[in-house]
C-alpha positions as MATLAB code, in Angstrom:
seq = 'MREDQKVLPWTDPRPTWDRKSGMFLQTSFISRRAFALGTAGWLGCAAPARALPVQRSGALLFDIWRKQRRIGTHELHFSVSNGTLSVDIAVRVNVLFGPIAISHYRLDGIEKWRDGQVFHVATTTNNDGEADDMRADRHPQGLIVQGSKVQTYVAPANALPATHWNQVELNGPWINLQNGRLLHPSVKRLGADKVRVANGDILLARHYRVSGDFALQLWYGYHRQWLSLAFTGKDGSNITYLRRDG';
ca = [
      -5.530   40.001   -2.357;
      -3.013   41.757   -0.542;
       0.607   40.234    0.052;
      -0.232   39.579    3.723;
      -3.527   37.577    2.692;
      -1.790   34.912    0.702;
      -1.130   31.349    1.592;
       2.034   30.550    2.569;
       3.714   27.113    3.213;
       3.903   25.875    6.709;
       6.923   26.259    8.578;
       9.140   23.963   10.788;
       9.175   22.220   13.200;
       7.870   19.118   11.010;
       4.571   17.514   12.147;
       4.446   13.302   12.480;
       1.906   11.371   10.907;
      -0.701    9.881   13.036;
      -2.195    6.712   11.394;
      -5.323    6.690   13.750;
      -6.474   10.309   12.580;
      -4.934    9.994    8.862;
      -3.229   13.795    9.435;
      -0.245   15.244   10.708;
       0.022   16.291   14.361;
       1.847   19.006   15.669;
       2.696   19.841   19.317;
       4.840   23.056   19.186;
       4.635   26.208   17.398;
       5.771   27.140   13.998;
       8.855   28.614   13.522;
      10.151   30.790   10.764;
      12.188   28.575    8.828;
      10.614   27.367    5.402;
       9.106   23.990    5.761;
       9.074   21.886    1.881;
       5.812   20.757    1.315;
       6.076   16.689    0.384;
       3.782   14.272   -1.630;
       1.781   12.764    0.760;
      -2.106   12.303    0.328;
      -2.405   11.686   -3.507;
      -3.871    8.203   -2.755;
      -0.541    6.420   -3.096;
       0.149    8.014   -6.853;
       3.259    9.521   -8.260;
       2.767   13.206   -7.728;
       5.012   16.221   -7.787;
       5.773   17.836   -4.811;
       2.707   20.419   -4.720;
       0.200   17.832   -5.221;
      -3.344   18.320   -4.642;
      -3.759   17.747   -0.851;
      -6.256   14.671   -1.084;
      -6.656   12.541    2.245;
      -5.070    9.315    2.148;
      -7.941    7.760    3.236;
      -9.814    8.667    0.070;
     -12.574   10.911    2.161;
     -12.962   13.960    3.712;
     -15.694   13.676    6.450;
     -17.324   16.014    8.533;
     -20.140   16.344   11.263;
     -21.948   19.453   11.304;
     -22.740   21.031   15.059;
     -25.777   23.297   15.960;
     -26.609   24.308   19.565;
     -24.793   21.073   20.478;
     -26.527   18.678   18.025;
     -25.630   17.060   14.610;
     -27.397   18.462   12.301;
     -25.749   16.798    9.104;
     -23.081   15.891    7.235;
     -20.545   17.397    4.626;
     -18.509   14.466    3.031;
     -15.923   14.128   -0.053;
     -14.882   10.976   -1.873;
     -11.784   11.100   -3.757;
     -10.544    8.716   -6.723;
      -7.831    8.824   -9.438;
      -8.513    7.198  -12.724;
      -6.436    7.726  -16.079;
      -4.896   10.728  -14.302;
      -8.104   12.331  -13.579;
      -9.378   13.299   -9.851;
     -12.935   13.085   -8.993;
     -14.279   14.527   -5.947;
     -17.929   13.078   -5.031;
     -19.485   15.709   -2.933;
     -22.552   15.294   -0.435;
     -24.133   17.789    2.127;
     -27.079   16.828    4.237;
     -28.537   19.094    6.955;
     -31.760   18.526    8.688;
     -32.674   20.861   11.616;
     -35.203   19.598   14.073;
     -37.564   21.082   16.545;
     -38.414   18.209   18.588;
     -39.338   15.666   15.978;
     -40.359   18.216   13.490;
     -37.700   19.037   10.466;
     -37.879   22.928   10.140;
     -35.275   23.065    7.573;
     -33.375   20.777    5.190;
     -30.573   21.167    2.968;
     -29.011   18.532    0.201;
     -26.413   19.169   -2.172;
     -24.799   16.365   -4.345;
     -21.971   17.222   -6.704;
     -18.969   16.352   -8.945;
     -15.454   17.939   -9.255;
     -12.755   16.874  -11.487;
      -9.372   17.560  -11.912;
      -5.977   16.898  -14.308;
      -2.793   18.498  -14.544;
      -3.428   20.635  -11.820;
      -6.682   22.507  -13.120;
     -10.059   21.839  -12.448;
     -11.989   20.901  -15.563;
     -15.494   20.001  -14.614;
     -17.966   20.707  -11.577;
     -21.519   19.864  -11.375;
     -24.050   20.202   -8.752;
     -27.677   20.139   -7.568;
     -29.037   21.695   -4.472;
     -32.646   21.369   -2.713;
     -32.656   24.218    0.053;
     -35.806   24.012    1.884;
     -37.515   23.138   -1.191;
     -35.632   25.968   -3.477;
     -33.831   24.259   -6.413;
     -30.578   25.451   -7.515;
     -27.790   24.017   -9.768;
     -24.345   24.898  -11.366;
     -22.271   23.467  -14.036;
     -18.572   24.535  -15.105;
     -16.248   22.935  -18.025;
     -12.976   24.105  -19.096;
     -12.979   25.003  -22.826;
     -10.053   26.836  -24.639;
     -11.081   30.330  -23.376;
     -11.327   29.133  -20.115;
     -13.674   27.793  -17.218;
     -17.034   28.605  -18.634;
     -19.440   28.756  -15.862;
     -23.811   28.230  -15.835;
     -25.773   28.288  -12.857;
     -29.565   28.970  -11.808;
     -28.552   32.231  -10.419;
     -26.024   33.651  -13.134;
     -25.689   34.051  -16.993;
     -23.146   31.800  -18.417;
     -19.677   33.624  -17.959;
     -15.893   32.801  -18.076;
     -14.490   32.487  -14.742;
     -11.161   34.438  -14.218;
      -8.199   32.486  -14.452;
      -7.582   31.882  -10.713;
     -11.113   31.100   -9.590;
     -12.284   27.974   -8.093;
     -14.790   26.003   -7.074;
     -15.474   26.876   -3.081;
     -15.579   23.363   -2.128;
     -12.830   24.343    0.410;
     -10.862   21.088    0.563;
      -7.937   22.718   -1.653;
      -6.522   25.692    0.363;
      -5.369   27.183   -2.937;
      -8.933   28.648   -3.262;
      -7.915   31.112   -0.680;
      -5.909   32.989   -3.108;
      -8.566   33.963   -5.614;
     -12.333   34.158   -6.509;
     -14.802   31.805   -5.567;
     -17.414   30.243   -7.329;
     -20.435   29.237   -5.793;
     -21.221   25.921   -5.676;
     -25.005   26.033   -5.509;
     -25.865   28.491   -7.953;
     -22.558   29.481  -10.062;
     -22.342   33.227   -8.448;
     -18.647   34.293   -8.871;
     -17.861   35.689   -5.147;
     -14.808   37.713   -4.040;
     -13.666   36.912   -0.710;
     -11.527   38.833    1.830;
      -9.482   36.366    3.373;
      -7.605   36.942    6.740;
      -4.592   34.857    7.887;
      -5.252   34.509   11.785;
      -1.908   32.200   12.379;
      -1.661   29.404   14.331;
      -4.608   27.653   15.947;
      -5.789   24.216   17.701;
      -8.787   22.343   16.369;
     -11.069   19.669   17.929;
     -11.765   16.743   15.676;
     -14.905   14.235   15.969;
     -12.605   11.533   18.131;
     -11.856   14.327   20.851;
      -8.030   15.016   19.095;
      -6.291   18.208   19.039;
      -4.645   19.064   16.134;
      -2.675   21.961   15.278;
      -4.212   24.424   12.132;
      -3.973   27.354   10.797;
      -6.748   29.590   10.821;
      -8.589   32.076    8.239;
     -11.034   34.453    8.475;
     -13.316   34.783    5.376;
     -15.680   37.873    4.818;
     -16.858   40.073    1.791;
     -19.373   37.847    0.190;
     -20.105   36.432    3.139;
     -18.480   35.157    6.307;
     -16.977   31.785    7.535;
     -13.856   30.713    9.169;
     -11.907   28.082    7.973;
      -9.148   25.721    9.387;
      -6.307   23.983    7.325;
      -3.709   21.117    8.871;
      -0.050   21.124    8.569;
      -0.218   19.660    5.390;
      -2.876   21.744    3.863;
      -5.659   19.440    4.698;
      -9.180   20.884    5.388;
      -9.503   20.232    9.008;
     -12.816   22.277   10.122;
     -15.191   25.152    9.108;
     -17.706   27.218   10.872;
     -20.257   30.009   10.498;
     -23.327   31.623   11.804;
     -26.431   30.568   10.625;
     -30.010   32.941    9.812;
     -31.098   32.976   13.204;
     -27.768   33.734   14.764;
     -26.657   30.204   15.973;
     -23.167   28.985   15.606;
     -22.895   25.900   12.735;
     -19.516   24.247   13.343;
     -17.758   21.555   11.376;
     -15.868   18.720   13.503;
     -14.086   16.128   11.287;
     -14.338   12.379   11.420;
     -12.041    9.562   10.271;
     -12.371    8.675    6.857;
];
């Protein structure tokens, strides 16, 4: 990745914590002075200054919208036990034409972290009746990935599962959460932007465009929280994630 594409820490002025949304709000633009990221968001556990960006509520919840209709949800639920962070993932999409379902998608997964490293990922997916799965486990030689569309391989050291809640994934290859394929996204930082969340609030975000193996856009908050995602569907329609309260 080029130097201008790397994920950099936010800069001042400092944001304020909004209790209602469980996120950091910012009303002015970003200055060039460095802002040291804090420890908020580790579910109340002691953590180093660069702790993983886990939502205080323990959940990241999104409504998925297409053509002004809510077509599904994407939910991540976080828990910590004995030093292990577990992330339960559930995606549900059901596109209707009148009363008739014309497309459905379901993904269930688990992601586990310890000592700042992902050590286990497993998912199953049903995409309009087509089944996929993947699994990754950390061994001495690295993170070994298996999947329905790949032969077993050892992932590059900087590869992460494409679960999007951890902004650090923008700095390296992605492991496809549906089938285990190794992806090499090209990431362009677009700068400061504003994102609407499900309750109507407008939050300051940092905007990224991802291209290469696939195309999508991602927005992250001042404190690295995942705020939104957008992409173009197979039929050319715009698909947008609206974050709601956890």
